[in-house]
Coordinates of C-alpha atoms in Angstrom, one line a residue:
X1 CA 0.1 0.1 0.0
X2 CA 1.3 3.7 -0.8
X3 CA 2.1 5.9 1.9
X4 CA -0.8 8.2 0.7
X5 CA -3.3 5.1 0.8
X6 CA -2.0 4.3 4.5
X7 CA -2.7 7.5 5.6
X8 CA -5.9 7.9 3.9
X9 CA -6.9 4.5 5.7
X10 CA -5.7 5.8 9.1
X11 CA -7.8 8.8 8.8
X12 CA -10.8 6.9 7.3
X13 CA -13.3 7.7 10.4
X14 CA -13.0 11.1 9.9
X15 CA -13.0 11.2 6.0
X16 CA -16.0 9.5 5.9
X17 CA -17.4 11.5 8.7
X18 CA -16.8 14.5 6.9
X19 CA -18.3 13.2 3.3
X20 CA -20.9 11.8 4.9
X21 CA -22.2 14.7 6.7
X22 CA -21.8 16.7 3.7
X23 CA -23.9 14.4 1.9
X24 CA -26.4 14.8 4.5
X25 CA -26.7 18.7 3.9
X26 CA -27.3 17.8 0.4
X27 CA -30.1 15.2 1.0
X28 CA -31.9 17.3 3.7
X29 CA -31.8 20.1 1.0
X30 CA -33.6 18.1 -1.6
X31 CA -36.0 16.4 0.8
X32 CA -36.8 19.8 2.2
X33 CA -39.7 20.0 5.1
X34 CA -39.8 16.7 7.1
X35 CA -36.1 15.9 6.4
X36 CA -35.3 15.5 10.0
X37 CA -36.3 11.7 10.4
X38 CA -34.8 10.4 7.4
X39 CA -31.7 12.3 7.8
X40 CA -31.4 11.3 11.3
X41 CA -31.6 7.7 10.2
X42 CA -28.9 8.0 7.6
X43 CA -26.7 10.0 9.9
X44 CA -26.8 7.0 12.5
X45 CA -26.0 4.8 9.8
X46 CA -23.1 7.0 9.0
X47 CA -21.9 7.0 12.5
X48 CA -22.1 3.3 12.8
X49 CA -20.0 2.8 9.8
X50 CA -17.5 5.4 11.1
X51 CA -17.4 3.2 14.3
X52 CA -16.6 0.1 12.3
X53 CA -13.7 1.9 10.8
X54 CA -12.3 3.0 14.0
X55 CA -11.6 -0.3 14.7
X56 CA -11.3 -1.9 10.9
X57 CA -7.6 -1.0 10.9
X58 CA -6.7 -3.1 14.1
X59 CA -6.4 -2.4 17.7
X60 CA -3.2 -1.8 18.2
X61 CA -1.3 0.1 21.3
X62 CA 1.4 1.1 18.7
X63 CA 1.0 4.6 17.4
X64 CA 1.0 5.4 13.9
X65 CA 1.1 8.8 12.4
X66 CA 0.0 10.4 9.2
X67 CA -0.1 13.8 7.5
X68 CA 3.3 14.8 8.2
X69 CA 3.0 13.6 11.7
X70 CA 0.1 16.0 12.3
X71 CA -2.4 13.2 12.9
X72 CA -2.0 10.2 15.1
X73 CA -4.2 6.9 15.4
X74 CA -3.7 4.5 18.4
X75 CA -5.8 2.4 20.9
X76 CA -6.7 5.7 23.3
X77 CA -8.0 7.4 20.2
X78 CA -9.9 4.3 19.2
X79 CA -11.6 3.7 22.4
X80 CA -12.1 7.6 22.9
X81 CA -13.9 8.3 19.4
X82 CA -16.0 5.0 19.9
X83 CA -17.1 6.8 23.1
X84 CA -18.2 9.6 21.1
X85 CA -20.0 8.0 18.5
X86 CA -22.2 5.8 21.0
X87 CA -22.5 9.2 23.3
X88 CA -23.7 11.0 20.3
X89 CA -26.0 8.4 19.0
X90 CA -27.6 8.2 22.6
X91 CA -28.0 12.3 22.4
X92 CA -29.8 12.1 18.8
X93 CA -31.8 9.0 19.5
X94 CA -33.6 10.5 22.9
X95 CA -34.0 14.0 21.2
X96 CA -35.9 13.1 18.2
X97 CA -39.1 13.1 20.4
X98 CA -38.6 16.2 21.9
X99 CA -37.9 18.0 18.6
X100 CA -40.9 16.9 16.9
X101 CA -43.4 19.2 16.2
X102 CA -41.2 22.3 17.0
X103 CA -39.1 25.1 15.1
X104 CA -36.0 22.7 15.7
X105 CA -37.4 19.8 13.7
X106 CA -34.9 20.6 11.0
X107 CA -32.4 18.4 9.3
X108 CA -29.4 20.6 10.3
X109 CA -29.7 19.5 13.8
X110 CA -27.9 16.0 12.9
X111 CA -26.1 17.8 10.6
X112 CA -24.5 19.9 13.2
X113 CA -24.0 17.1 15.5
X114 CA -22.2 15.3 12.8
X115 CA -19.8 18.3 12.1
X116 CA -19.1 18.8 15.9
X117 CA -18.3 15.1 16.0
X118 CA -15.8 15.5 13.2
X119 CA -13.9 18.2 15.3
X120 CA -13.7 15.9 18.3
X121 CA -12.5 13.1 16.4
X122 CA -9.7 15.4 14.9
X123 CA -9.1 16.6 18.5
X124 CA -8.7 13.3 19.8
X125 CA -6.3 12.3 17.1
X126 CA -4.6 15.4 16.9
X127 CA -0.4 15.6 17.3
X128 CA 0.3 19.2 16.4
X129 CA -1.3 22.1 17.9
X130 CA -2.6 23.4 14.5
X131 CA -4.5 20.3 14.0
X132 CA -5.6 20.7 17.8
X133 CA -7.1 24.0 17.2
X134 CA -8.6 23.4 13.7
X135 CA -10.5 20.2 15.2
X136 CA -11.6 22.6 18.4
X137 CA -12.9 25.4 16.6
X138 CA -15.1 22.8 14.0
X139 CA -16.5 21.4 17.1
X140 CA -17.2 24.5 18.8
X141 CA -18.4 26.5 16.1
X142 CA -21.4 23.7 15.3
X143 CA -22.1 23.7 19.2
X144 CA -22.4 27.5 19.2
X145 CA -25.0 27.4 16.8
X146 CA -26.8 24.4 18.5
X147 CA -27.0 26.5 21.7
X148 CA -29.0 29.1 19.9
X149 CA -31.0 26.6 17.5
X150 CA -34.3 27.7 19.0
X151 CA -34.2 31.1 17.4
X152 CA -37.9 31.7 18.7
X153 CA -37.0 32.0 22.1
X154 CA -34.7 34.8 23.8
X155 CA -33.1 32.2 26.2
X156 CA -31.7 30.0 23.3
X157 CA -30.4 33.2 21.7
X158 CA -28.9 34.3 24.7
X159 CA -27.2 31.0 25.5
X160 CA -25.6 30.7 22.2
X161 CA -24.2 34.4 22.5
X162 CA -22.7 33.7 25.8
X163 CA -21.3 30.3 24.7
X164 CA -19.8 32.0 21.6
X165 CA -18.4 35.1 23.3
X166 CA -16.8 33.0 26.3
X167 CA -15.9 30.3 23.8
X168 CA -13.7 33.0 21.8
X169 CA -12.0 34.2 25.0
X170 CA -10.9 30.7 25.6
X171 CA -10.0 30.0 21.9
X172 CA -7.8 33.3 22.3
X173 CA -6.1 32.1 25.4
X174 CA -5.4 28.8 23.8
X175 CA -4.0 30.3 20.7
X176 CA -1.8 32.8 23.0
X177 CA -0.4 29.9 24.8
X178 CA 0.4 27.9 21.7
X179 CA 2.2 31.2 20.3
X180 CA 4.4 31.1 23.4
X181 CA 5.4 27.6 23.3
X182 CA 6.0 27.8 19.4
X183 CA 8.2 30.9 20.1
X184 CA 10.2 28.6 22.2
X185 CA 10.4 25.4 20.8
X186 CA 10.1 26.6 16.8
X187 CA 7.5 23.8 16.4
X188 CA 3.8 23.2 16.8
X189 CA 4.4 19.3 16.4
X190 CA 3.9 17.6 19.3
X191 CA 6.9 15.1 19.2
X192 CA 9.2 18.3 18.5
X193 CA 7.7 20.4 21.3
X194 CA 7.9 17.4 24.0
X195 CA 11.7 16.7 22.7
X196 CA 12.6 20.5 22.9
X197 CA 11.0 21.1 26.3
X198 CA 12.4 17.7 27.9
X199 CA 16.2 18.6 26.7
X200 CA 15.5 22.3 28.0
X201 CA 14.0 21.1 31.6
X202 CA 17.3 19.2 32.2
X203 CA 20.4 21.6 32.6
X204 CA 18.1 24.7 33.9
X205 CA 14.5 24.3 33.3
X206 CA 12.1 25.8 30.8
X207 CA 11.7 29.4 30.8
X208 CA 8.8 30.9 32.9
X209 CA 6.9 32.2 29.6
X210 CA 6.9 28.4 28.1
X211 CA 5.2 27.5 31.3
X212 CA 2.8 30.4 31.3
X213 CA 1.9 29.1 27.9
X214 CA 1.2 25.6 29.0
X215 CA -1.1 27.0 31.7
X216 CA -2.9 29.5 29.1
X217 CA -3.3 26.1 26.7
X218 CA -4.7 24.2 29.7
X219 CA -7.1 27.0 30.8
X220 CA -8.5 27.1 27.3
X221 CA -9.2 23.6 27.2
X222 CA -10.5 23.7 30.8
X223 CA -13.4 25.9 29.5
X224 CA -14.3 23.2 27.1
X225 CA -14.6 20.7 30.3
X226 CA -16.5 23.6 32.4
X227 CA -13.7 22.8 35.0
X228 CA -13.3 25.8 37.5
X229 CA -12.5 28.7 37.4
X230 CA -13.7 28.4 33.8
X231 CA -17.3 27.2 34.3
X232 CA -19.0 30.3 34.1
X233 CA -20.7 29.5 31.0
X234 CA -22.3 26.2 32.0
X235 CA -25.2 26.6 34.0
X236 CA -26.4 29.4 31.7
X237 CA -25.9 27.9 28.5
X238 CA -27.8 24.4 29.9
X239 CA -30.3 26.5 31.2
X240 CA -31.0 28.4 27.9
X241 CA -30.3 26.0 25.4
X242 CA -32.8 23.5 24.2
X243 CA -33.2 20.4 26.2
X244 CA -32.1 18.3 23.4
X245 CA -29.0 20.2 22.8
X246 CA -28.1 20.5 26.6
X247 CA -28.0 16.5 26.7
X248 CA -25.6 16.6 23.6
X249 CA -23.5 19.1 25.5
X250 CA -23.5 17.4 28.7
X251 CA -22.8 13.7 27.3
X252 CA -20.5 14.2 24.4
X253 CA -18.0 17.3 24.0
X254 CA -16.5 17.0 27.4
X255 CA -15.1 13.6 26.3
X256 CA -13.0 14.9 23.6
X257 CA -11.9 18.0 25.5
X258 CA -10.7 15.5 28.3
X259 CA -9.1 13.2 25.9
X260 CA -7.3 16.2 24.3
X261 CA -6.0 17.1 27.8
X262 CA -4.5 13.8 28.5
X263 CA -2.8 14.0 24.8
X264 CA -0.9 17.0 26.0
X265 CA -0.1 16.2 29.4
X266 CA 1.2 12.8 28.5
X267 CA 2.8 14.1 25.1
X268 CA 4.4 17.3 24.6
X269 CA 4.1 18.3 28.5
X270 CA 5.1 14.8 29.8
X271 CA 8.3 16.2 31.4
X272 CA 6.7 19.2 32.8
X273 CA 4.6 17.1 35.4
X274 CA 5.8 18.9 38.5
X275 CA 4.6 22.0 36.9
X276 CA 1.1 21.0 35.4
X277 CA 0.0 18.6 37.9
X278 CA -0.7 21.6 40.7
X279 CA -2.6 23.4 38.1
X280 CA -4.9 20.0 37.4
X281 CA -5.0 19.3 41.1
X282 CA -6.4 22.9 42.0
X283 CA -8.8 22.5 39.0
X284 CA -10.1 19.0 40.2
X285 CA -10.7 20.3 44.0
X286 CA -12.4 23.7 42.9
X287 CA -14.5 21.9 40.2
X288 CA -15.5 19.1 42.8
X289 CA -16.2 21.7 45.7
X290 CA -18.5 24.3 43.3
X291 CA -20.2 21.2 41.6
X292 CA -21.2 20.1 45.4
X293 CA -22.0 23.3 47.0
X294 CA -23.6 25.5 44.1
X295 CA -26.0 23.0 43.1
X296 CA -27.6 22.5 46.4
X297 CA -29.4 25.7 45.9
X298 CA -30.8 24.9 42.5
X299 CA -34.6 24.6 41.6
X300 CA -33.9 24.0 38.1
X301 CA -33.2 20.6 36.8
X302 CA -30.9 21.7 33.8
X303 CA -28.8 24.2 36.0
X304 CA -28.6 21.3 38.7
X305 CA -27.2 19.1 36.2
X306 CA -24.7 21.8 34.9
X307 CA -23.1 22.1 38.4
X308 CA -23.3 18.4 38.7
X309 CA -21.2 18.0 35.3
X310 CA -18.8 20.4 36.8
X311 CA -18.2 18.3 40.1
X312 CA -18.1 15.2 37.9
X313 CA -15.4 16.6 35.5
X314 CA -13.6 17.3 38.9
X315 CA -13.4 13.6 39.8
X316 CA -12.2 12.7 36.3
X317 CA -9.5 15.4 36.5
X318 CA -8.0 13.3 39.5
X319 CA -7.1 10.5 37.2
X320 CA -5.6 12.8 34.7
X321 CA -3.6 15.0 37.7
X322 CA -1.9 11.7 39.5
X323 CA -0.2 11.2 35.8
X324 CA -0.2 7.4 36.4
X325 CA -1.3 4.7 33.8
X326 CA -3.9 3.7 36.2
X327 CA -5.2 7.3 36.8
X328 CA -5.8 7.6 32.8
X329 CA -7.3 4.3 33.3
X330 CA -9.6 5.4 36.0
X331 CA -10.6 8.7 34.0
X332 CA -11.8 6.7 30.8
X333 CA -14.1 4.3 33.2
X334 CA -15.2 7.3 34.9
X335 CA -16.1 9.4 32.0
X336 CA -17.9 5.9 30.1
X337 CA -19.9 5.4 33.4
X338 CA -20.7 9.2 33.5
X339 CA -21.9 9.2 29.7
X340 CA -24.3 6.3 30.3
X341 CA -25.8 8.1 33.6
X342 CA -26.1 11.3 31.8
X343 CA -28.1 9.8 28.8
X344 CA -30.4 8.0 31.0
X345 CA -31.1 11.3 32.9
X346 CA -31.8 13.3 30.0
X347 CA -33.7 10.7 28.6
X348 CA -36.0 10.4 31.4
X349 CA -36.0 14.5 31.7
X350 CA -37.2 14.6 27.9
X351 CA -39.9 11.8 28.3
X352 CA -41.7 13.9 31.2
X353 CA -43.5 16.7 29.7
X354 CA -45.4 19.7 31.0
X355 CA -47.3 22.3 29.0
X356 CA -45.7 20.4 25.8
X357 CA -42.2 20.9 27.0
X358 CA -39.5 18.8 29.1
X359 CA -39.8 19.3 32.8
X360 CA -37.2 21.8 34.1
X361 CA -38.1 22.3 37.5
X362 CA -37.2 20.2 40.4
X363 CA -40.8 20.7 41.8
X364 CA -42.4 19.5 38.6
X365 CA -41.2 15.5 39.6
X366 CA -43.4 16.0 43.1
X367 CA -45.3 12.7 43.7
X368 CA -43.9 11.2 40.4
X369 CA -43.7 7.7 42.4
X370 CA -47.5 7.6 42.6
X371 CA -48.3 8.8 39.1
X372 CA -45.5 7.2 37.2
X373 CA -43.8 4.7 39.4
X374 CA -41.7 3.3 36.6
X375 CA -40.1 6.4 35.6
X376 CA -39.5 7.3 39.4
X377 CA -37.7 4.1 40.0
X378 CA -35.5 4.3 36.8
X379 CA -34.6 8.1 37.8
X380 CA -34.1 7.0 41.2
X381 CA -31.7 4.3 40.3
X382 CA -29.6 6.8 37.9
X383 CA -29.5 9.6 40.8
X384 CA -28.3 6.9 43.4
X385 CA -25.6 5.9 40.7
X386 CA -24.7 9.6 40.4
X387 CA -24.2 9.7 44.2
X388 CA -21.7 6.9 44.2
X389 CA -24.0 4.5 46.1
X390 CA -23.0 0.7 45.7
X391 CA -23.3 -1.5 43.8
X392 CA -24.2 0.8 41.1
X393 CA -21.7 1.7 38.2
X394 CA -21.4 5.4 39.6
X395 CA -20.0 3.9 42.7
X396 CA -17.2 1.8 41.0
X397 CA -16.5 4.9 38.7
X398 CA -15.6 7.0 42.0
X399 CA -14.0 4.0 43.4
X400 CA -11.6 3.5 40.7
X401 CA -10.6 7.4 40.6
X402 CA -10.1 7.5 44.1
X403 CA -8.0 4.4 44.0
X404 CA -5.4 5.8 41.2
X405 CA -5.2 8.9 43.6
X406 CA -4.2 6.6 46.6
X407 CA -1.8 4.3 44.5
X408 CA -0.2 7.8 43.6
X409 CA -0.1 8.8 47.2
X410 CA -2.2 11.8 46.5
X411 CA -4.3 11.2 49.8
X412 CA -5.4 14.7 50.4
X413 CA -7.0 14.7 46.9
X414 CA -8.8 11.2 47.2
X415 CA -10.0 12.3 50.6
X416 CA -11.3 15.7 49.5
X417 CA -12.9 13.8 46.4
X418 CA -14.7 11.5 49.1
X419 CA -16.0 14.5 51.2
X420 CA -17.3 16.5 48.2
X421 CA -19.1 13.3 46.8
X422 CA -20.9 13.0 50.0
X423 CA -22.2 16.7 49.9
X424 CA -22.9 16.1 46.3
X425 CA -25.1 13.2 47.2
X426 CA -27.8 15.6 49.1
X427 CA -28.9 17.4 45.8
X428 CA -29.2 13.6 44.0
X429 CA -31.3 12.4 47.0
X430 CA -33.5 15.3 47.0
X431 CA -34.7 15.0 43.6
X432 CA -35.3 11.1 45.0
X433 CA -37.3 12.5 47.9
X434 CA -39.3 15.4 45.5
X435 CA -40.3 12.2 43.4
X436 CA -41.2 9.9 46.5
X437 CA -42.3 12.3 49.4
X438 CA -44.1 15.5 47.9
X439 CA -47.3 15.6 46.6
X440 CA -48.2 15.9 43.1
X441 CA -51.3 17.8 44.3
X442 CA -49.3 20.9 44.6
X443 CA -48.6 20.8 40.9
X444 CA -50.7 23.7 38.8
X445 CA -50.5 21.5 35.7
X446 CA -49.8 17.6 35.6
X447 CA -47.2 16.2 34.1
X448 CA -47.3 13.6 31.1
X449 CA -45.3 11.3 29.7
X450 CA -44.3 11.4 25.8
X451 CA -41.9 9.1 24.5
X452 CA -41.0 7.0 21.6
X453 CA -39.1 3.4 21.0
X454 CA -35.6 5.1 20.2
X455 CA -35.8 6.9 23.8
X456 CA -37.2 3.8 25.7
X457 CA -34.4 2.0 24.2
X458 CA -31.6 4.5 25.2
X459 CA -32.8 4.7 28.8
X460 CA -33.6 1.0 29.2
X461 CA -30.0 0.4 28.1
X462 CA -28.8 2.9 30.3
X463 CA -30.4 1.6 33.2
X464 CA -29.1 -2.2 32.6
X465 CA -25.7 -0.7 32.3
X466 CA -26.0 1.1 35.6
X467 CA -27.4 -1.8 37.6
X468 CA -25.6 -4.7 35.9
X469 CA -22.1 -2.9 35.9
X470 CA -21.0 -5.0 38.6
X471 CA -20.8 -8.1 36.8
X472 CA -18.5 -6.7 34.2
X473 CA -16.0 -4.2 35.7
X474 CA -13.1 -6.1 34.5
X475 CA -14.1 -5.9 30.9
X476 CA -14.4 -2.5 31.2
X477 CA -11.2 -2.0 33.1
X478 CA -9.2 -4.0 30.6
X479 CA -10.7 -1.7 27.6
X480 CA -9.6 1.2 29.5
X481 CA -6.3 -0.2 30.1
X482 CA -5.9 -1.0 26.3
X483 CA -6.5 2.8 25.7
X484 CA -4.1 4.4 28.4
X485 CA -1.2 2.1 28.0
X486 CA 0.1 3.2 24.6
X487 CA 0.2 7.0 26.3
X488 CA 2.4 6.0 28.9
X489 CA 6.2 5.9 28.6

């Protein structure tokens, strides 16, 4: 096989996704009205084929590079891209019923998701700061449009504007940091940057300006995972964006951004561990604290879930901050479990309707155990899992993360995580209390259930995973270990 064909083969999922998503635009334009479902079905098929191509080249720990070493394909990328495909498919499936009959029932919705996924794929396989930035911006631009997709409401437009402005600021920080690193190393390619920084750190240490650039790059990416102190956009955007869009925001983009952070700290910044580790430890601690305390006072479900996501990214950052193979493995396991729990949560929220819209207040769940007992018990199981109650999947996710911190002698961080986890359990349990111990008679309008087969399938699979994870942690750990092993020296 010629070198060009080898490179095309390595990037086959990205090429297929790009061409297929552009083809969906043409299909949607020809079908005009009522094109959402046909385009959504074709898009899901496209994503499934992309998933097959992700693994068709062979699962190998050995990283393979392409396009002048700007693109890297390895086991870590295979696993993280697979998570993104499955998370995006779940987000689209639970959204179809919610979009039905609204101004958002347009074929552009799955198309935008496809372009955002393409950007995430490029982010995960980036081996160059320029490739990193192109992938990040491609993903972000689609997300900005999705946040303002319901153009008839001021809240959605405001959410899109806030996300765009703050996202532009984070991109500026990222680019400034990259320019400082390029100024010292003379390259944007990860391998060259890593070798240059490694050589410079031995005799006298890298200059402060390079460390400043590294911190700016991490700050720009921290915005994408809504880590404190770059989390300010999250509650407003989650609340203002349509619920279906919020579900996609909560399930997928954070996985890609977290994978990119791992690429950097285990790649070009590997020898600067004593410099980036305190930054990530501080972000993790602050995220867990804000996520635990700020959510307690929330009455709005989407704002509560926004702060919940901030806290959960703090727990995932523990695995990255310890800088070990065990830590990266635990982070991957945690993110996969978090994705499933979030998909189930939003699936149930979008099935519960009030005045034709998905419920958005915690009080709307009052008395749900009496009026809709099946849904109440399903949501309760997910809330218990998010709280970290054994033997549900959420317990194992936190257990692995805390174990990795203890193994790396980060005892304070592990204890801090346990304490904030206990505090955060209060607002999850408060949702359960509202469903089982509040009366539905206080509601001005009854809550109804509207769902279709795709939504039911996603929620059912989510619940089965959460409850049945105890019988398969070994297999999940093995897959996560396969992903992390190739990153470690």
